[in-house]
Short mmCIF file of C-alpha atoms and ligand atoms in Angstrom, two decimals:
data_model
loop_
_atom_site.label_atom_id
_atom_site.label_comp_id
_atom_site.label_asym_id
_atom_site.label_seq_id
_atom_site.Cartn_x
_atom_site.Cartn_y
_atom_site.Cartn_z
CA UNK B 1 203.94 -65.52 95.69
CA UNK B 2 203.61 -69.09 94.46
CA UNK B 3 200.58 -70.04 91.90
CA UNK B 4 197.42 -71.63 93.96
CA UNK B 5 197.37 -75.11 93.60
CA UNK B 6 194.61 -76.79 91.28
CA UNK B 7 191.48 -77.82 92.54
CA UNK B 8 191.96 -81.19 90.72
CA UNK B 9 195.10 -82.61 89.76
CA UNK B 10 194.98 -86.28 87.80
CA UNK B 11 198.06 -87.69 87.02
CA UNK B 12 198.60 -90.73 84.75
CA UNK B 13 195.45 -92.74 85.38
CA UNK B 14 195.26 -95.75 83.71
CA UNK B 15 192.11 -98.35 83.67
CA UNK B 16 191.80 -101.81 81.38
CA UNK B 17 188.82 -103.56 81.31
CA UNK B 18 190.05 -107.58 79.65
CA UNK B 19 191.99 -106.08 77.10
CA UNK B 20 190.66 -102.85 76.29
CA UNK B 21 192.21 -99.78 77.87
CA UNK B 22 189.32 -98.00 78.57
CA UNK B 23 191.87 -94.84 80.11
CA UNK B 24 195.35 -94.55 78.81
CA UNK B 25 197.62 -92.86 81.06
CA UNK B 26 195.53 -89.36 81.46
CA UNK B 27 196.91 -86.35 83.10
CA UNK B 28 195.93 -82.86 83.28
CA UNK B 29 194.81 -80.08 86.28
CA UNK B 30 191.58 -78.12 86.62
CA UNK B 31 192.31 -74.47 88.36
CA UNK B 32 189.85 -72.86 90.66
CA UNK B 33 186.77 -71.36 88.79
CA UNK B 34 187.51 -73.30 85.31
CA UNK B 35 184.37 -74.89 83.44
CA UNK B 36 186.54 -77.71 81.52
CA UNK B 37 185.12 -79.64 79.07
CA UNK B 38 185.66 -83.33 78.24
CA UNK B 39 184.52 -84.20 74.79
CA UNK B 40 185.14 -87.51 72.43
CA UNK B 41 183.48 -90.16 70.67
CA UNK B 42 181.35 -92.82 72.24
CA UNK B 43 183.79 -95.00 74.02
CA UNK B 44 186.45 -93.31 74.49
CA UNK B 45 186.82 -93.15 78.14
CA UNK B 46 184.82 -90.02 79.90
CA UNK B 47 182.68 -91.99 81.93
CA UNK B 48 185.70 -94.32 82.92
CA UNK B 49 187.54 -91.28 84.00
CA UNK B 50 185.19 -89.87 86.05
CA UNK B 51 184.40 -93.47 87.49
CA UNK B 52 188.49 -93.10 88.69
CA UNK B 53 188.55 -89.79 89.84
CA UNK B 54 185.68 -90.20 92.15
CA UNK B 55 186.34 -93.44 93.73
CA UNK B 56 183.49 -95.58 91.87
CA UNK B 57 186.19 -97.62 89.71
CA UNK B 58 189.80 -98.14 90.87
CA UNK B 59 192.44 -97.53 88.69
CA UNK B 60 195.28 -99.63 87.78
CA UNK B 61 197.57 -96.78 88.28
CA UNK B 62 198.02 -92.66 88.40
CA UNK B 63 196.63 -90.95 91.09
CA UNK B 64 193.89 -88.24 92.04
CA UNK B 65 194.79 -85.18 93.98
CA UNK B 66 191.62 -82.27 95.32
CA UNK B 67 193.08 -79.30 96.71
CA UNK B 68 196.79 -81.03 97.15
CA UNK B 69 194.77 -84.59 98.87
CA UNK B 70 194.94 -87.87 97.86
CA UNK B 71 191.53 -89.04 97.04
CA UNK B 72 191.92 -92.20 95.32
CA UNK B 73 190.40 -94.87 97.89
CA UNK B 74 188.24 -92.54 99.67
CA UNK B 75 184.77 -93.31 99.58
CA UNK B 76 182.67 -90.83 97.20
CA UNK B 77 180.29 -89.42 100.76
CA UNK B 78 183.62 -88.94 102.44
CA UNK B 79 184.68 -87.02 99.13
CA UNK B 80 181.59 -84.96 99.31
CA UNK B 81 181.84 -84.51 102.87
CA UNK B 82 185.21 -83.78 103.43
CA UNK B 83 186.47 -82.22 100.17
CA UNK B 84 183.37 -80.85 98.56
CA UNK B 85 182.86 -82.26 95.79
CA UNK B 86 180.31 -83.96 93.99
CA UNK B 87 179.20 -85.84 90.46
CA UNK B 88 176.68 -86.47 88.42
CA UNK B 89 175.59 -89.37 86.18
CA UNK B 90 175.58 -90.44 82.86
CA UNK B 91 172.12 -92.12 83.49
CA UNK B 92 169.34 -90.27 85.90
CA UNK B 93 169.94 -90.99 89.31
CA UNK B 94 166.48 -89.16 90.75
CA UNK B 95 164.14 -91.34 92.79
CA UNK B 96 160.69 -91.31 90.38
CA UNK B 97 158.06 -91.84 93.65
CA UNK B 98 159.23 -89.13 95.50
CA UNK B 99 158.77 -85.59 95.26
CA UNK B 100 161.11 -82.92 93.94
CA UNK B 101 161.86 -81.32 96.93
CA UNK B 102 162.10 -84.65 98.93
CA UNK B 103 164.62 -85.95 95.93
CA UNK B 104 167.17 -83.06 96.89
CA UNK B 105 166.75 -83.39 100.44
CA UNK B 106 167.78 -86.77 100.73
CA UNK B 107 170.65 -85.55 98.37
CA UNK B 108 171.59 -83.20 100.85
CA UNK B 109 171.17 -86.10 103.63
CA UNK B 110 173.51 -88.16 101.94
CA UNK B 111 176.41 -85.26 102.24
CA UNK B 112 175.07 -84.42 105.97
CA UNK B 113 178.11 -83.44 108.17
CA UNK B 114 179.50 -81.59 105.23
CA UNK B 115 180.76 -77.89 105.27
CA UNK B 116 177.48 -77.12 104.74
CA UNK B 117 175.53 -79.61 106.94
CA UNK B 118 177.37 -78.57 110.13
CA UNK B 119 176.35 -74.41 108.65
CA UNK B 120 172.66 -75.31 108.90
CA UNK B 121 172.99 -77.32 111.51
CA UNK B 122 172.29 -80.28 109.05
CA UNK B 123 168.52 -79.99 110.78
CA UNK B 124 165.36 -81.47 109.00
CA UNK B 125 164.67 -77.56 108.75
CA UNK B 126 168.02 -76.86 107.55
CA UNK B 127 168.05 -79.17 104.62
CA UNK B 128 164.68 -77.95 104.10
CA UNK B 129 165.31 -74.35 103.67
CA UNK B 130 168.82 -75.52 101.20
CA UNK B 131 166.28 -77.46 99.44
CA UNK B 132 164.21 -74.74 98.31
CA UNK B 133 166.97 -72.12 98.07
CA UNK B 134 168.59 -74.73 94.89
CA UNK B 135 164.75 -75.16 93.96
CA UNK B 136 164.82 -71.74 93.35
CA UNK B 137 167.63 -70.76 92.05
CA UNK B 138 167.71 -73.85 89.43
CA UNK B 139 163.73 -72.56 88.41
CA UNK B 140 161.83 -75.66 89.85
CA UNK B 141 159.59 -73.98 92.31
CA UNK B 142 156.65 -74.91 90.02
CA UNK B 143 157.41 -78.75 90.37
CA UNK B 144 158.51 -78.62 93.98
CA UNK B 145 156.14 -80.89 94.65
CA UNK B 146 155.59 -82.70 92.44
CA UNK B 147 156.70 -86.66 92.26
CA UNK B 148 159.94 -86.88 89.97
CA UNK B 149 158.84 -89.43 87.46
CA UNK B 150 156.15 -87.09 86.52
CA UNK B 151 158.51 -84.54 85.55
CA UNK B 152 159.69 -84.42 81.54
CA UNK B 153 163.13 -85.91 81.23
CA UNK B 154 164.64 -82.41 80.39
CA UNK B 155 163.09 -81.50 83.78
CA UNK B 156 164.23 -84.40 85.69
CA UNK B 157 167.94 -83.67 84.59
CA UNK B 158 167.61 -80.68 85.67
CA UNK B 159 166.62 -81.81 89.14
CA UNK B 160 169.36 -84.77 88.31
CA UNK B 161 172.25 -81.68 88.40
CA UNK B 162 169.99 -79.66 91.25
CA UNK B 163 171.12 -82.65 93.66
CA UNK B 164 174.58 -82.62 92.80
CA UNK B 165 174.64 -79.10 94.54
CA UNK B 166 173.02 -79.84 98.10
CA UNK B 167 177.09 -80.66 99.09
CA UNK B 168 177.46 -76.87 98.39
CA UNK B 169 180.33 -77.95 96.72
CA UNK B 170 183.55 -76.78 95.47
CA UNK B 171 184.59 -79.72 92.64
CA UNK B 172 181.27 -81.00 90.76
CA UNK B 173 181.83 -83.20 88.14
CA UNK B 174 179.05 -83.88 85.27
CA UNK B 175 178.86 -86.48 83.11
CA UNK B 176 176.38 -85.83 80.30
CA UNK B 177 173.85 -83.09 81.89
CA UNK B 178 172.48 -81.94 78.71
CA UNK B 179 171.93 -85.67 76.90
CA UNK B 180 168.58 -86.17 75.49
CA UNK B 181 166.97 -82.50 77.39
CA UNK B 182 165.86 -79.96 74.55
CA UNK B 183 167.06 -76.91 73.38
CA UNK B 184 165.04 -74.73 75.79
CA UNK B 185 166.06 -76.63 78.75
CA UNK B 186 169.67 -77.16 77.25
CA UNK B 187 169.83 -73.32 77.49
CA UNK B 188 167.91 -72.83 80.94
CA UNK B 189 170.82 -75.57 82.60
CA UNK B 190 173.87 -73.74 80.54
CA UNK B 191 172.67 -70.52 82.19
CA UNK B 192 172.10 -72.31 85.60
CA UNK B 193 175.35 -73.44 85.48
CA UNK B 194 177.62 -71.13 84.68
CA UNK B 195 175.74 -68.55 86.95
CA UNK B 196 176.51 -70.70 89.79
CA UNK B 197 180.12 -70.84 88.57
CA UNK B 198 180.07 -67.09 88.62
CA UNK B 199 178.35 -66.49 91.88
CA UNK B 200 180.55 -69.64 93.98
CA UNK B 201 183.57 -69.62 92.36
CA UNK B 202 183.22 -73.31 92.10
CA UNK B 203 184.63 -75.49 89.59
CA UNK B 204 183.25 -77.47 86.92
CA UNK B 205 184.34 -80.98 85.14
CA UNK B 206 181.59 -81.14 82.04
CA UNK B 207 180.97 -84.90 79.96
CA UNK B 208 178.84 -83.41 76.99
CA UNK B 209 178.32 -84.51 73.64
CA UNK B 210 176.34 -81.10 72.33
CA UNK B 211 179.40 -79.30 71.07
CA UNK B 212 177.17 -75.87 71.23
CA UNK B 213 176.89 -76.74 74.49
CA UNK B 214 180.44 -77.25 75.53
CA UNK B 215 181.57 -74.62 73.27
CA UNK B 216 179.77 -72.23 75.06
CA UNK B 217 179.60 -73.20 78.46
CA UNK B 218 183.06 -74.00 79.18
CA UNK B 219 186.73 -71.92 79.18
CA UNK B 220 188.58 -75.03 78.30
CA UNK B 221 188.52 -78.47 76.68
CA UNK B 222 189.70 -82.18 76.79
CA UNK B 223 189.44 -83.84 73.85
CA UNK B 224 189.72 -88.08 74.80
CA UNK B 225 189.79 -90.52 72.13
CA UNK B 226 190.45 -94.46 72.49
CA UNK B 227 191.02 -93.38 76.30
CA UNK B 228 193.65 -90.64 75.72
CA UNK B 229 193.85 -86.87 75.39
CA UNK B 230 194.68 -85.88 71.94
CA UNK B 231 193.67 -82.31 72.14
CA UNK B 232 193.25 -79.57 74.97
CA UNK B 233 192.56 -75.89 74.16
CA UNK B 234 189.86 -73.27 73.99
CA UNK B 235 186.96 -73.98 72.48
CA UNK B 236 188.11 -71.58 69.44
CA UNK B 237 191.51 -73.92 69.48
CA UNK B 238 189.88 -77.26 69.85
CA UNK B 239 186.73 -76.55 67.32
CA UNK B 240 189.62 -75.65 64.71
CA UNK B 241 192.48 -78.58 65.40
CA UNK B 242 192.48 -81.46 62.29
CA UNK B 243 193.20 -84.07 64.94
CA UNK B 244 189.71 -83.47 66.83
CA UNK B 245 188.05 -83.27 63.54
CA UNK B 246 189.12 -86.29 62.33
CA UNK B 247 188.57 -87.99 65.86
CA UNK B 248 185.14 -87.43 65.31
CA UNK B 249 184.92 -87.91 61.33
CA UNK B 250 186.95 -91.39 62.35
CA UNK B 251 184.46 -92.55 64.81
P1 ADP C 301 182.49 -92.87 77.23
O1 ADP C 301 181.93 -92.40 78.54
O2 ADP C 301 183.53 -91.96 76.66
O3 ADP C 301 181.42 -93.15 76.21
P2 ADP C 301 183.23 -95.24 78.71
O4 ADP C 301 184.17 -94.75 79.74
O5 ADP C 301 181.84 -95.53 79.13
O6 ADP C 301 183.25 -94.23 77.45
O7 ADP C 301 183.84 -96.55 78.07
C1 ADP C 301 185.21 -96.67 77.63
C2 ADP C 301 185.49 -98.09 77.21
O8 ADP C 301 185.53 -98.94 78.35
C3 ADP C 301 184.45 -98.69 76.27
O9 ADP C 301 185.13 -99.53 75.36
C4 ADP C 301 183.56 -99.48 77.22
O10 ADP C 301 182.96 -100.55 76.53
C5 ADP C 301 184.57 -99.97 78.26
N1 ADP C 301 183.96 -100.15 79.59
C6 ADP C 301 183.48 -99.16 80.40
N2 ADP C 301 183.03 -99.65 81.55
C7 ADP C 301 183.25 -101.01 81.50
C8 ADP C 301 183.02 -102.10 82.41
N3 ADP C 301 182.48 -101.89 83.61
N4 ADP C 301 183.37 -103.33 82.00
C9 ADP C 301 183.91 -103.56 80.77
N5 ADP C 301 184.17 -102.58 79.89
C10 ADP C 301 183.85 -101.32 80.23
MG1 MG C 302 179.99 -91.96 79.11
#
Protein backbone atom coordinates (compact mmCIF):
# COMPACT_ATOMS: atom_id res chain seq x y z
CA UNK A 1 0.00 0.00 0.00
CA UNK A 2 1.75 3.28 -0.77
CA UNK A 3 1.32 6.41 1.81
CA UNK A 4 -1.61 8.95 0.48
CA UNK A 5 -0.18 11.77 -1.01
CA UNK A 6 -0.28 15.26 0.90
CA UNK A 7 -2.94 17.54 0.48
CA UNK A 8 -0.32 20.34 0.00
CA UNK A 9 3.05 19.87 -1.07
CA UNK A 10 5.41 23.29 -1.39
CA UNK A 11 8.65 22.80 -2.58
CA UNK A 12 11.44 25.42 -2.56
CA UNK A 13 9.49 28.64 -2.98
CA UNK A 14 11.38 31.51 -3.16
CA UNK A 15 10.03 35.36 -3.37
CA UNK A 16 12.36 38.81 -3.25
CA UNK A 17 10.84 41.90 -3.05
CA UNK A 18 14.15 44.73 -4.25
CA UNK A 19 16.49 43.10 -2.16
CA UNK A 20 14.79 41.56 0.61
CA UNK A 21 13.92 37.88 0.40
CA UNK A 22 10.74 37.99 1.78
CA UNK A 23 10.60 33.68 1.32
CA UNK A 24 13.80 31.77 1.26
CA UNK A 25 13.58 28.58 -0.42
CA UNK A 26 10.54 26.97 1.80
CA UNK A 27 9.54 23.42 1.58
CA UNK A 28 7.44 21.23 3.58
CA UNK A 29 3.90 18.95 3.05
CA UNK A 30 0.61 19.22 4.93
CA UNK A 31 -1.17 15.52 5.19
CA UNK A 32 -4.87 15.11 5.07
CA UNK A 33 -6.63 16.19 8.39
CA UNK A 34 -3.40 18.15 9.85
CA UNK A 35 -4.08 21.68 11.59
CA UNK A 36 -0.36 23.09 10.89
CA UNK A 37 0.68 26.03 12.31
CA UNK A 38 2.90 28.79 10.87
CA UNK A 39 4.33 31.00 13.52
CA UNK A 40 7.33 33.81 13.45
CA UNK A 41 8.07 37.27 14.04
CA UNK A 42 6.58 40.17 12.18
CA UNK A 43 8.16 40.00 8.82
CA UNK A 44 9.24 37.04 8.40
CA UNK A 45 7.38 35.77 5.49
CA UNK A 46 3.76 34.06 6.42
CA UNK A 47 1.75 36.30 4.56
CA UNK A 48 4.26 36.12 1.53
CA UNK A 49 3.90 32.42 1.61
CA UNK A 50 0.49 32.17 1.55
CA UNK A 51 0.39 35.06 -1.15
CA UNK A 52 2.60 32.10 -3.34
CA UNK A 53 0.78 29.21 -2.55
CA UNK A 54 -2.50 30.60 -3.56
CA UNK A 55 -1.73 32.33 -6.69
CA UNK A 56 -2.00 36.11 -5.34
CA UNK A 57 1.96 36.69 -5.65
CA UNK A 58 4.16 34.71 -8.09
CA UNK A 59 7.13 33.26 -6.99
CA UNK A 60 10.51 33.49 -8.35
CA UNK A 61 10.87 29.82 -8.07
CA UNK A 62 9.63 26.34 -6.20
CA UNK A 63 6.46 25.12 -6.95
CA UNK A 64 2.92 24.37 -5.34
CA UNK A 65 1.36 20.98 -5.60
CA UNK A 66 -2.80 20.21 -4.04
CA UNK A 67 -3.59 16.71 -4.11
CA UNK A 68 -0.47 15.80 -6.64
CA UNK A 69 -1.64 19.30 -9.11
CA UNK A 70 0.25 21.99 -10.07
CA UNK A 71 -1.38 25.08 -8.84
CA UNK A 72 1.03 27.74 -9.26
CA UNK A 73 -0.58 30.04 -12.11
CA UNK A 74 -4.03 29.04 -11.55
CA UNK A 75 -6.26 31.66 -10.66
CA UNK A 76 -7.35 31.55 -6.79
CA UNK A 77 -11.65 30.93 -8.02
CA UNK A 78 -10.32 28.21 -10.25
CA UNK A 79 -8.36 26.95 -7.04
CA UNK A 80 -11.49 27.08 -5.05
CA UNK A 81 -13.49 25.68 -7.68
CA UNK A 82 -11.59 23.03 -8.93
CA UNK A 83 -9.37 21.92 -6.00
CA UNK A 84 -11.24 23.05 -2.96
CA UNK A 85 -9.54 25.14 -1.34
CA UNK A 86 -9.77 28.39 0.08
CA UNK A 87 -7.91 31.38 2.27
CA UNK A 88 -8.38 33.85 4.42
CA UNK A 89 -6.86 37.29 5.06
CA UNK A 90 -4.59 38.96 7.11
CA UNK A 91 -6.89 42.11 6.96
CA UNK A 92 -10.98 41.67 7.00
CA UNK A 93 -12.22 41.01 3.75
CA UNK A 94 -16.25 41.23 4.77
CA UNK A 95 -18.35 43.76 2.86
CA UNK A 96 -19.54 46.34 5.97
CA UNK A 97 -23.14 47.44 4.05
CA UNK A 98 -24.31 44.19 3.60
CA UNK A 99 -25.81 41.77 5.77
CA UNK A 100 -24.29 38.68 7.36
CA UNK A 101 -26.02 36.25 5.59
CA UNK A 102 -25.78 38.19 2.22
CA UNK A 103 -21.73 38.50 3.02
CA UNK A 104 -21.45 34.54 2.87
CA UNK A 105 -23.66 34.14 0.06
CA UNK A 106 -21.83 36.10 -2.27
CA UNK A 107 -18.82 34.09 -0.79
CA UNK A 108 -20.39 31.09 -1.86
CA UNK A 109 -21.22 32.89 -5.38
CA UNK A 110 -17.78 33.57 -5.93
CA UNK A 111 -16.87 29.56 -5.68
CA UNK A 112 -20.29 28.74 -7.70
CA UNK A 113 -19.65 25.66 -9.99
CA UNK A 114 -17.62 24.17 -7.22
CA UNK A 115 -18.06 20.56 -5.79
CA UNK A 116 -20.46 21.99 -3.82
CA UNK A 117 -22.24 24.50 -6.15
CA UNK A 118 -23.08 21.82 -8.75
CA UNK A 119 -24.50 19.55 -5.09
CA UNK A 120 -27.04 22.32 -4.47
CA UNK A 121 -27.55 23.02 -7.66
CA UNK A 122 -25.59 26.35 -7.01
CA UNK A 123 -29.46 27.87 -6.90
CA UNK A 124 -30.24 31.28 -5.17
CA UNK A 125 -32.04 28.71 -2.72
CA UNK A 126 -29.14 26.54 -2.59
CA UNK A 127 -26.61 29.06 -1.49
CA UNK A 128 -29.24 30.19 0.72
CA UNK A 129 -29.85 27.14 2.69
CA UNK A 130 -25.42 26.64 2.80
CA UNK A 131 -25.59 30.07 4.06
CA UNK A 132 -27.46 29.43 7.06
CA UNK A 133 -26.25 25.86 7.64
CA UNK A 134 -22.30 27.76 8.22
CA UNK A 135 -24.44 30.54 10.08
CA UNK A 136 -25.29 28.01 12.28
CA UNK A 137 -22.83 25.95 12.83
CA UNK A 138 -20.16 28.97 13.26
CA UNK A 139 -22.99 30.53 16.11
CA UNK A 140 -24.08 33.66 14.05
CA UNK A 141 -27.75 33.03 13.77
CA UNK A 142 -28.28 36.02 16.11
CA UNK A 143 -26.52 38.47 13.59
CA UNK A 144 -27.80 36.83 10.45
CA UNK A 145 -29.11 39.79 9.58
CA UNK A 146 -27.59 42.07 10.58
CA UNK A 147 -25.24 44.55 8.29
CA UNK A 148 -21.47 43.43 8.84
CA UNK A 149 -19.92 46.69 9.87
CA UNK A 150 -22.23 46.66 12.75
CA UNK A 151 -20.86 43.56 14.00
CA UNK A 152 -17.75 43.80 16.79
CA UNK A 153 -14.49 43.05 15.07
CA UNK A 154 -14.17 39.68 17.00
CA UNK A 155 -17.57 39.00 15.36
CA UNK A 156 -16.77 40.11 11.97
CA UNK A 157 -13.67 37.69 11.91
CA UNK A 158 -15.61 35.28 12.72
CA UNK A 159 -17.91 35.85 9.77
CA UNK A 160 -14.33 36.78 7.93
CA UNK A 161 -13.37 32.69 8.45
CA UNK A 162 -17.40 31.70 8.04
CA UNK A 163 -16.85 32.76 4.22
CA UNK A 164 -13.81 30.96 3.71
CA UNK A 165 -16.04 27.75 4.13
CA UNK A 166 -18.99 28.35 1.53
CA UNK A 167 -16.25 26.39 -1.08
CA UNK A 168 -16.95 23.42 1.28
CA UNK A 169 -13.50 23.02 1.03
CA UNK A 170 -10.83 20.57 1.49
CA UNK A 171 -7.39 22.96 1.83
CA UNK A 172 -8.30 26.35 3.81
CA UNK A 173 -5.60 28.40 4.53
CA UNK A 174 -5.78 31.26 7.39
CA UNK A 175 -3.74 33.94 7.81
CA UNK A 176 -4.22 35.57 11.21
CA UNK A 177 -7.98 34.50 12.26
CA UNK A 178 -7.60 35.20 15.82
CA UNK A 179 -5.62 38.88 15.51
CA UNK A 180 -7.11 41.56 17.52
CA UNK A 181 -10.72 39.16 18.49
CA UNK A 182 -10.84 38.54 22.41
CA UNK A 183 -10.40 35.78 24.48
CA UNK A 184 -14.06 34.64 24.42
CA UNK A 185 -14.30 34.78 20.76
CA UNK A 186 -10.59 33.49 20.41
CA UNK A 187 -12.00 30.35 22.14
CA UNK A 188 -15.56 30.21 20.36
CA UNK A 189 -13.36 30.23 16.63
CA UNK A 190 -10.60 27.58 18.12
CA UNK A 191 -13.59 25.35 18.91
CA UNK A 192 -15.30 26.21 15.51
CA UNK A 193 -12.43 25.24 13.90
CA UNK A 194 -11.14 22.34 14.92
CA UNK A 195 -14.75 20.84 15.13
CA UNK A 196 -15.02 21.35 11.52
CA UNK A 197 -11.61 19.68 11.15
CA UNK A 198 -13.03 16.79 13.06
CA UNK A 199 -16.38 16.49 11.41
CA UNK A 200 -14.80 17.14 7.38
CA UNK A 201 -11.66 15.78 7.60
CA UNK A 202 -10.43 18.92 6.03
CA UNK A 203 -7.16 20.43 6.38
CA UNK A 204 -5.95 23.44 7.93
CA UNK A 205 -2.85 25.98 7.14
CA UNK A 206 -3.07 28.48 10.44
CA UNK A 207 -0.97 32.29 10.35
CA UNK A 208 -1.40 33.12 14.19
CA UNK A 209 0.52 35.12 16.43
CA UNK A 210 -1.44 33.94 19.90
CA UNK A 211 0.88 31.09 20.74
CA UNK A 212 -2.09 29.68 23.17
CA UNK A 213 -3.84 29.69 20.26
CA UNK A 214 -1.63 27.78 17.94
CA UNK A 215 -0.46 25.65 20.67
CA UNK A 216 -3.68 24.38 21.13
CA UNK A 217 -5.39 24.38 18.03
CA UNK A 218 -2.95 22.82 15.84
CA UNK A 219 -1.00 19.09 15.64
CA UNK A 220 2.00 20.66 14.07
CA UNK A 221 4.12 23.77 13.59
CA UNK A 222 6.29 25.93 11.19
CA UNK A 223 8.37 28.13 12.72
CA UNK A 224 9.58 31.01 9.70
CA UNK A 225 12.03 33.54 10.51
CA UNK A 226 13.75 36.13 7.96
CA UNK A 227 11.61 33.99 5.35
CA UNK A 228 12.88 30.50 6.29
CA UNK A 229 11.85 27.54 8.42
CA UNK A 230 14.07 27.16 11.34
CA UNK A 231 11.90 24.93 13.37
CA UNK A 232 8.99 22.32 12.72
CA UNK A 233 7.61 20.07 15.49
CA UNK A 234 4.76 19.64 17.91
CA UNK A 235 3.73 22.25 19.74
CA UNK A 236 5.44 20.49 22.96
CA UNK A 237 8.77 20.33 20.53
CA UNK A 238 8.57 23.78 19.09
CA UNK A 239 7.43 25.68 22.53
CA UNK A 240 10.71 23.98 24.03
CA UNK A 241 13.50 24.42 20.99
CA UNK A 242 16.31 27.44 21.94
CA UNK A 243 16.29 28.39 18.27
CA UNK A 244 12.42 29.45 18.32
CA UNK A 245 12.99 31.09 21.58
CA UNK A 246 15.57 33.12 20.59
CA UNK A 247 13.78 33.87 17.15
CA UNK A 248 11.35 35.55 19.07
CA UNK A 249 13.63 37.07 22.01
CA UNK A 250 15.81 38.33 18.71
CA UNK A 251 13.00 40.05 17.06
P1 LIG B 1 4.60 38.28 7.86
O1 LIG B 1 3.27 37.92 7.27
O2 LIG B 1 5.36 37.12 8.41
O3 LIG B 1 4.49 39.39 8.88
P2 LIG B 1 5.17 39.32 5.22
O4 LIG B 1 5.09 38.14 4.34
O5 LIG B 1 4.01 40.25 5.23
O6 LIG B 1 5.53 38.85 6.72
O7 LIG B 1 6.46 40.16 4.84
C1 LIG B 1 7.76 39.57 4.64
C2 LIG B 1 8.72 40.61 4.14
O8 LIG B 1 8.41 40.96 2.80
C3 LIG B 1 8.71 41.92 4.93
O9 LIG B 1 10.03 42.41 4.97
C4 LIG B 1 7.80 42.81 4.09
O10 LIG B 1 8.13 44.16 4.28
C5 LIG B 1 8.13 42.34 2.67
N1 LIG B 1 6.99 42.50 1.75
C6 LIG B 1 5.82 41.79 1.79
N2 LIG B 1 5.01 42.15 0.79
C7 LIG B 1 5.69 43.09 0.06
C8 LIG B 1 5.40 43.84 -1.13
N3 LIG B 1 4.24 43.68 -1.78
N4 LIG B 1 6.34 44.69 -1.57
C9 LIG B 1 7.52 44.87 -0.92
N5 LIG B 1 7.86 44.18 0.18
C10 LIG B 1 6.97 43.30 0.69
MG1 LIG C 1 1.36 38.55 7.72
Amino acid sequence: MTAEAPVLDVRNISKSFGGIKAVDDVSFTVNRGEILGLIGPNGSGKSTLFNCILGQSRPDKGKVEVNGKPVLGMRPCDLSKRLGVARTFQMLQVFPQMTVLDNIILAGQEHSGTMLGRLMGASDAGLTESADRLIAFFRLGHLRDELAGSLSYGQQKLLDAAMAFMAGPQLVLLDEPAGGVNLTMLEHLKDRLSTYNRENGSTFVVIEHNMEFVMSLCTRILVLANGAIIAEGSPEEVRANPIVIEAYLGS
